[in-house]
Amino acid sequence: MSSDPLSRTLIAGRRVAGRVKRRLFPSAEAAAWRKLCSVAWQTPRYTPGMIELLGYRLHYTDLLTVAPQWEDTFVRELHAFRSTKPAPRIIDCGANVGIVTLYYKRTFPSSRVTAFEADPDIARMLALNVSENKLSQVDVVAAAVWIENGDVTFAKEGADSGSVATEYHGGASPRVPVPAIRLRDFLAREDQVDLLKLDIEGAEHRVLADAEPELHRVRAIAMELHEFDGHNRRSPATLGLLERNGFRYAHGGIVPVASTSVHPDATDPFPAPAAAWVERIYAWRE
C-alpha cells in the first residue's frame, strides 16, 4: 500500500464508495439473499417450504440455515471454481438442498454432477430442486458418503449439521439408518474427477483417509474441515494426506462453532478460546 497520505485517502474513499454502491444497488444475487433473510426471520425453524429466488424454485427444510448457504455461494462465491473443460465432472458430497449444485450448474451448464445427501428428508428436497429447476446431468444419491458400503447410523439434525452418528458432536438428534456409499469405491469407477466437494460434518477426515488410494483421479478438492475434539485434532493429518498425494492447498477461512462436547477446562490459561471450528480448504494439482 502506498505511504502517500493522499493515495491512502483516495483508496479508502473508493472502498467506502464501493460499499455504498453495493448497499444501494445490490446485485441480483445479493437482492435475493436479502429477500431470503427477511422471509427466514419470519419463518419458524425446521418448517419445510418453497421460495423463489433468482429464477429458481428452492425447496427447503429449514430456511434460516439456507440463508448463509446462499450468501456463501451466490454472493460471496466461496465455491467459485475454474476449469478448462466446458463439462467438468463434479462430485458434491453433502449437497443439502442443492444450493451449491445450482451454482455449479449455473457456472458450467454442461457439467456432470453427482450430489450426495444423507438426510432422507433433505435429499427429497434436493431431488425436487434438481427436477423443478430442470438441471440436466445431475444425479441425486440419497446416501451418506462414508468408508464402507451398506447402512450407517445418521444423526438427523434436520438442517445443515446432520452427520454420521460416530462423527456427530451436536445436541440431541434422532438417529436413523441411512444408505452409505464408500467414496473410495465410487472414485475407483471414475476416469477423472475435476472437483470433489466435501461438506460432510466431520466425516471428511476418515473418508479421505480411506479414499487415499483413489485420490490420483481427483484434480481439485473444496472441503470443510471440522474440528470438534480439542484433544484429538485431525486437520494436520488430513492436510498432510493432501500434500502426500500431490495437492497444494490454501485456507479459505475459519468459522468458530458452538459445541456441546468441547468446553474450556477451568485450568486453561485462556477463558474463552474457540475450541471447535470449521475451516474451509481448497486443494488442487498443478
CSV table of N, CA and C in Angstrom, one decimal, residues 14-114:
chain,number,residue,atom,x,y,z
A,14,ARG,N,-12.5,5.1,-2.2
A,14,ARG,CA,-13.1,4.2,-3.2
A,14,ARG,C,-13.7,3.0,-2.6
A,15,ARG,N,-13.1,2.5,-1.5
A,15,ARG,CA,-13.7,1.4,-0.8
A,15,ARG,C,-15.0,1.8,-0.1
A,16,VAL,N,-15.1,2.9,0.5
A,16,VAL,CA,-16.4,3.4,1.0
A,16,VAL,C,-17.4,3.5,-0.1
A,17,ALA,N,-17.0,4.1,-1.2
A,17,ALA,CA,-18.0,4.3,-2.3
A,17,ALA,C,-18.4,3.0,-2.8
A,18,GLY,N,-17.5,2.0,-2.9
A,18,GLY,CA,-17.9,0.6,-3.3
A,18,GLY,C,-18.9,0.0,-2.4
A,19,ARG,N,-18.7,0.2,-1.1
A,19,ARG,CA,-19.7,-0.4,-0.1
A,19,ARG,C,-21.0,0.3,-0.2
A,20,VAL,N,-21.0,1.6,-0.4
A,20,VAL,CA,-22.3,2.3,-0.5
A,20,VAL,C,-23.0,1.9,-1.8
A,21,LYS,N,-22.3,1.7,-2.9
A,21,LYS,CA,-22.9,1.3,-4.1
A,21,LYS,C,-23.5,-0.1,-4.0
A,22,ARG,N,-22.8,-1.0,-3.3
A,22,ARG,CA,-23.3,-2.4,-3.2
A,22,ARG,C,-24.6,-2.4,-2.3
A,23,ARG,N,-24.6,-1.5,-1.3
A,23,ARG,CA,-25.8,-1.4,-0.5
A,23,ARG,C,-27.0,-0.8,-1.2
A,24,LEU,N,-26.7,0.3,-2.0
A,24,LEU,CA,-27.8,1.0,-2.7
A,24,LEU,C,-28.3,0.2,-3.9
A,25,PHE,N,-27.3,-0.4,-4.6
A,25,PHE,CA,-27.6,-1.1,-5.8
A,25,PHE,C,-27.1,-2.5,-5.8
A,26,PRO,N,-27.7,-3.4,-5.0
A,26,PRO,CA,-27.2,-4.7,-4.8
A,26,PRO,C,-27.3,-5.5,-6.1
A,27,SER,N,-26.4,-6.5,-6.2
A,27,SER,CA,-26.5,-7.4,-7.4
A,27,SER,C,-27.8,-8.3,-7.2
A,28,ALA,N,-28.2,-8.9,-8.3
A,28,ALA,CA,-29.4,-9.8,-8.2
A,28,ALA,C,-29.2,-10.9,-7.2
A,29,GLU,N,-28.0,-11.4,-7.0
A,29,GLU,CA,-27.7,-12.4,-6.1
A,29,GLU,C,-27.9,-11.9,-4.6
A,30,ALA,N,-27.3,-10.7,-4.4
A,30,ALA,CA,-27.4,-10.1,-3.1
A,30,ALA,C,-28.9,-9.7,-2.7
A,31,ALA,N,-29.6,-9.2,-3.7
A,31,ALA,CA,-31.0,-8.9,-3.5
A,31,ALA,C,-31.8,-10.1,-3.2
A,32,ALA,N,-31.5,-11.2,-3.8
A,32,ALA,CA,-32.2,-12.5,-3.5
A,32,ALA,C,-31.9,-12.9,-2.1
A,33,TRP,N,-30.6,-12.7,-1.7
A,33,TRP,CA,-30.2,-13.1,-0.3
A,33,TRP,C,-30.9,-12.2,0.7
A,34,ARG,N,-31.1,-10.9,0.5
A,34,ARG,CA,-31.8,-10.1,1.4
A,34,ARG,C,-33.3,-10.5,1.5
A,35,LYS,N,-33.9,-10.9,0.4
A,35,LYS,CA,-35.3,-11.4,0.4
A,35,LYS,C,-35.3,-12.6,1.3
A,36,LEU,N,-34.4,-13.5,1.1
A,36,LEU,CA,-34.3,-14.8,1.8
A,36,LEU,C,-34.2,-14.5,3.3
A,37,CYS,N,-33.3,-13.6,3.7
A,37,CYS,CA,-33.1,-13.3,5.1
A,37,CYS,C,-34.4,-12.8,5.7
A,38,SER,N,-35.1,-11.9,5.0
A,38,SER,CA,-36.3,-11.2,5.5
A,38,SER,C,-37.4,-12.3,5.7
A,39,VAL,N,-37.5,-13.2,4.8
A,39,VAL,CA,-38.5,-14.3,5.0
A,39,VAL,C,-38.1,-15.3,6.0
A,40,ALA,N,-36.8,-15.6,6.1
A,40,ALA,CA,-36.3,-16.6,7.1
A,40,ALA,C,-36.6,-16.1,8.5
A,41,TRP,N,-36.4,-14.9,8.8
A,41,TRP,CA,-36.6,-14.4,10.2
A,41,TRP,C,-38.1,-14.5,10.6
A,42,GLN,N,-39.0,-14.6,9.6
A,42,GLN,CA,-40.4,-14.7,10.0
A,42,GLN,C,-40.9,-16.1,9.9
A,43,THR,N,-40.0,-17.0,9.5
A,43,THR,CA,-40.4,-18.4,9.3
A,43,THR,C,-39.9,-19.3,10.5
A,44,PRO,N,-40.8,-20.0,11.1
A,44,PRO,CA,-40.3,-20.9,12.2
A,44,PRO,C,-39.3,-21.9,11.8
A,45,ARG,N,-38.3,-22.2,12.7
A,45,ARG,CA,-37.3,-23.2,12.3
A,45,ARG,C,-37.9,-24.5,11.9
A,46,TYR,N,-37.2,-25.2,11.1
A,46,TYR,CA,-37.5,-26.6,10.6
A,46,TYR,C,-38.9,-26.7,10.1
A,47,THR,N,-39.3,-25.6,9.3
A,47,THR,CA,-40.6,-25.6,8.7
A,47,THR,C,-40.4,-25.8,7.2
A,48,PRO,N,-40.7,-26.9,6.6
A,48,PRO,CA,-40.5,-27.1,5.1
A,48,PRO,C,-41.3,-26.1,4.3
A,49,GLY,N,-40.7,-25.8,3.2
A,49,GLY,CA,-41.5,-24.9,2.3
A,49,GLY,C,-40.7,-24.7,1.0
A,50,MET,N,-41.1,-23.6,0.2
A,50,MET,CA,-40.5,-23.3,-1.1
A,50,MET,C,-40.5,-21.8,-1.2
A,51,ILE,N,-39.4,-21.3,-1.8
A,51,ILE,CA,-39.2,-19.9,-2.0
A,51,ILE,C,-38.6,-19.7,-3.4
A,52,GLU,N,-39.0,-18.7,-4.1
A,52,GLU,CA,-38.5,-18.4,-5.5
A,52,GLU,C,-37.3,-17.4,-5.3
A,53,LEU,N,-36.2,-17.7,-5.8
A,53,LEU,CA,-35.0,-16.8,-5.8
A,53,LEU,C,-34.2,-16.9,-7.1
A,54,LEU,N,-34.0,-15.8,-7.7
A,54,LEU,CA,-33.2,-15.6,-8.8
A,54,LEU,C,-33.6,-16.6,-10.0
A,55,GLY,N,-34.9,-16.7,-10.1
A,55,GLY,CA,-35.5,-17.6,-11.1
A,55,GLY,C,-35.5,-19.1,-10.7
A,56,TYR,N,-35.0,-19.4,-9.5
A,56,TYR,CA,-35.1,-20.8,-9.1
A,56,TYR,C,-36.2,-21.0,-8.1
A,57,ARG,N,-36.8,-22.2,-8.2
A,57,ARG,CA,-37.7,-22.7,-7.2
A,57,ARG,C,-36.9,-23.5,-6.2
A,58,LEU,N,-36.8,-23.0,-4.9
A,58,LEU,CA,-36.0,-23.6,-3.9
A,58,LEU,C,-36.8,-24.2,-2.8
A,59,HIS,N,-36.8,-25.5,-2.7
A,59,HIS,CA,-37.5,-26.2,-1.6
A,59,HIS,C,-36.5,-26.3,-0.5
A,60,TYR,N,-37.0,-26.3,0.7
A,60,TYR,CA,-36.1,-26.3,1.9
A,60,TYR,C,-36.8,-27.0,3.1
A,61,THR,N,-35.9,-27.4,4.0
A,61,THR,CA,-36.4,-27.9,5.3
A,61,THR,C,-36.3,-26.9,6.4
A,62,ASP,N,-35.3,-26.0,6.3
A,62,ASP,CA,-35.1,-25.0,7.4
A,62,ASP,C,-34.5,-23.8,6.7
A,63,LEU,N,-35.4,-22.8,6.5
A,63,LEU,CA,-35.0,-21.6,5.7
A,63,LEU,C,-33.8,-20.8,6.4
A,64,LEU,N,-33.8,-20.8,7.7
A,64,LEU,CA,-32.8,-20.0,8.4
A,64,LEU,C,-31.4,-20.5,8.1
A,65,THR,N,-31.2,-21.8,7.8
A,65,THR,CA,-29.8,-22.2,7.5
A,65,THR,C,-29.6,-22.2,6.0
A,66,VAL,N,-30.6,-22.0,5.2
A,66,VAL,CA,-30.4,-21.8,3.8
A,66,VAL,C,-29.8,-20.4,3.5
A,67,ALA,N,-30.1,-19.4,4.3
A,67,ALA,CA,-29.7,-18.0,4.1
A,67,ALA,C,-28.2,-17.9,4.0
A,68,PRO,N,-27.4,-18.4,5.0
A,68,PRO,CA,-26.0,-18.3,4.9
A,68,PRO,C,-25.4,-19.2,3.8
A,69,GLN,N,-26.0,-20.3,3.5
A,69,GLN,CA,-25.6,-21.1,2.3
A,69,GLN,C,-25.7,-20.3,1.1
A,70,TRP,N,-26.8,-19.5,0.9
A,70,TRP,CA,-27.0,-18.7,-0.3
A,70,TRP,C,-25.9,-17.6,-0.4
A,71,GLU,N,-25.7,-16.9,0.8
A,71,GLU,CA,-24.8,-15.8,0.8
A,71,GLU,C,-23.4,-16.4,0.4
A,72,ASP,N,-22.9,-17.5,1.1
A,72,ASP,CA,-21.6,-18.0,0.8
A,72,ASP,C,-21.4,-18.4,-0.7
A,73,THR,N,-22.5,-18.9,-1.3
A,73,THR,CA,-22.4,-19.5,-2.6
A,73,THR,C,-22.6,-18.5,-3.7
A,74,PHE,N,-23.7,-17.7,-3.6
A,74,PHE,CA,-24.1,-16.8,-4.7
A,74,PHE,C,-23.6,-15.4,-4.5
A,75,VAL,N,-23.4,-15.0,-3.3
A,75,VAL,CA,-23.0,-13.6,-3.0
A,75,VAL,C,-21.5,-13.5,-2.9
A,76,ARG,N,-21.0,-14.3,-1.9
A,76,ARG,CA,-19.5,-14.3,-1.7
A,76,ARG,C,-18.8,-15.2,-2.7
A,77,GLU,N,-19.5,-16.1,-3.3
A,77,GLU,CA,-18.9,-17.0,-4.3
A,77,GLU,C,-17.7,-17.8,-3.7
A,78,LEU,N,-17.9,-18.4,-2.5
A,78,LEU,CA,-16.9,-19.2,-1.9
A,78,LEU,C,-16.7,-20.5,-2.6
A,79,HIS,N,-17.6,-20.9,-3.5
A,79,HIS,CA,-17.5,-22.2,-4.2
A,79,HIS,C,-17.1,-21.9,-5.7
A,80,ALA,N,-16.6,-20.7,-6.0
A,80,ALA,CA,-16.1,-20.4,-7.3
A,80,ALA,C,-15.0,-21.4,-7.7
A,81,PHE,N,-15.1,-21.9,-8.9
A,81,PHE,CA,-14.2,-23.0,-9.4
A,81,PHE,C,-14.0,-22.7,-10.9
A,82,ARG,N,-12.7,-22.8,-11.3
A,82,ARG,CA,-12.4,-22.6,-12.7
A,82,ARG,C,-11.9,-23.9,-13.3
A,83,SER,N,-12.4,-24.1,-14.6
A,83,SER,CA,-12.0,-25.3,-15.3
A,83,SER,C,-11.8,-25.0,-16.8
A,84,THR,N,-10.8,-25.7,-17.4
A,84,THR,CA,-10.6,-25.5,-18.8
A,84,THR,C,-11.6,-26.3,-19.6
A,85,LYS,N,-12.3,-27.2,-18.9
A,85,LYS,CA,-13.3,-28.0,-19.6
A,85,LYS,C,-14.7,-27.4,-19.6
A,86,PRO,N,-15.4,-27.5,-20.6
A,86,PRO,CA,-16.8,-26.9,-20.6
A,86,PRO,C,-17.7,-27.8,-19.8
A,87,ALA,N,-17.4,-29.1,-19.6
A,87,ALA,CA,-18.2,-30.0,-18.9
A,87,ALA,C,-17.4,-30.8,-17.9
A,88,PRO,N,-17.0,-30.1,-16.8
A,88,PRO,CA,-16.3,-30.8,-15.8
A,88,PRO,C,-17.1,-31.8,-15.0
A,89,ARG,N,-16.4,-32.8,-14.5
A,89,ARG,CA,-17.0,-33.8,-13.7
A,89,ARG,C,-16.9,-33.4,-12.2
A,90,ILE,N,-18.1,-33.2,-11.5
A,90,ILE,CA,-18.1,-32.7,-10.2
A,90,ILE,C,-18.9,-33.7,-9.3
A,91,ILE,N,-18.3,-33.9,-8.1
A,91,ILE,CA,-19.0,-34.7,-7.1
A,91,ILE,C,-19.2,-33.9,-5.9
A,92,ASP,N,-20.5,-33.7,-5.5
A,92,ASP,CA,-20.9,-32.8,-4.4
A,92,ASP,C,-21.3,-33.7,-3.3
A,93,CYS,N,-20.5,-33.8,-2.3
A,93,CYS,CA,-20.7,-34.7,-1.1
A,93,CYS,C,-21.2,-33.8,0.0
A,94,GLY,N,-22.5,-34.0,0.5
A,94,GLY,CA,-23.1,-33.2,1.5
A,94,GLY,C,-23.8,-32.0,0.8
A,95,ALA,N,-24.6,-32.3,-0.2
A,95,ALA,CA,-25.2,-31.3,-1.1
A,95,ALA,C,-26.3,-30.5,-0.4
A,96,ASN,N,-26.9,-31.0,0.7
A,96,ASN,CA,-28.0,-30.4,1.4
A,96,ASN,C,-29.1,-30.2,0.4
A,97,VAL,N,-29.8,-29.0,0.3
A,97,VAL,CA,-30.9,-28.9,-0.6
A,97,VAL,C,-30.5,-28.5,-2.0
A,98,GLY,N,-29.1,-28.4,-2.2
A,98,GLY,CA,-28.6,-28.2,-3.6
A,98,GLY,C,-28.2,-26.8,-4.0
A,99,ILE,N,-28.0,-25.9,-3.1
A,99,ILE,CA,-27.6,-24.6,-3.5
A,99,ILE,C,-26.3,-24.6,-4.2
A,100,VAL,N,-25.3,-25.3,-3.7
A,100,VAL,CA,-24.0,-25.3,-4.4
A,100,VAL,C,-24.1,-26.1,-5.7
A,101,THR,N,-25.0,-27.1,-5.8
A,101,THR,CA,-25.2,-27.8,-7.0
A,101,THR,C,-25.8,-26.8,-8.1
A,102,LEU,N,-26.8,-26.0,-7.6
A,102,LEU,CA,-27.3,-25.0,-8.5
A,102,LEU,C,-26.3,-24.1,-9.1
A,103,TYR,N,-25.4,-23.7,-8.2
A,103,TYR,CA,-24.3,-22.7,-8.5
A,103,TYR,C,-23.4,-23.4,-9.6
A,104,TYR,N,-23.0,-24.6,-9.3
A,104,TYR,CA,-22.1,-25.3,-10.3
A,104,TYR,C,-22.8,-25.4,-11.7
A,105,LYS,N,-24.1,-25.8,-11.7
A,105,LYS,CA,-24.7,-25.9,-13.0
A,105,LYS,C,-25.0,-24.6,-13.6
A,106,ARG,N,-25.1,-23.5,-12.9
A,106,ARG,CA,-25.2,-22.2,-13.4
A,106,ARG,C,-23.8,-21.8,-14.1
A,107,THR,N,-22.7,-22.1,-13.4
A,107,THR,CA,-21.4,-21.8,-13.9
A,107,THR,C,-21.0,-22.7,-15.1
A,108,PHE,N,-21.3,-24.0,-15.0
A,108,PHE,CA,-21.0,-25.0,-16.0
A,108,PHE,C,-22.3,-25.7,-16.4
A,109,PRO,N,-23.1,-25.2,-17.3
A,109,PRO,CA,-24.3,-25.9,-17.7
A,109,PRO,C,-24.2,-27.3,-18.2
A,110,SER,N,-23.0,-27.6,-18.8
A,110,SER,CA,-22.8,-28.9,-19.3
A,110,SER,C,-22.1,-29.9,-18.4
A,111,SER,N,-21.8,-29.4,-17.2
A,111,SER,CA,-21.1,-30.3,-16.2
A,111,SER,C,-22.0,-31.5,-15.8
A,112,ARG,N,-21.3,-32.5,-15.4
A,112,ARG,CA,-22.0,-33.8,-14.9
A,112,ARG,C,-21.7,-33.8,-13.4
A,113,VAL,N,-22.8,-33.8,-12.7
A,113,VAL,CA,-22.7,-33.7,-11.2
A,113,VAL,C,-23.4,-34.9,-10.5
A,114,THR,N,-22.7,-35.4,-9.5
A,114,THR,CA,-23.4,-36.3,-8.6
A,114,THR,C,-23.5,-35.7,-7.3
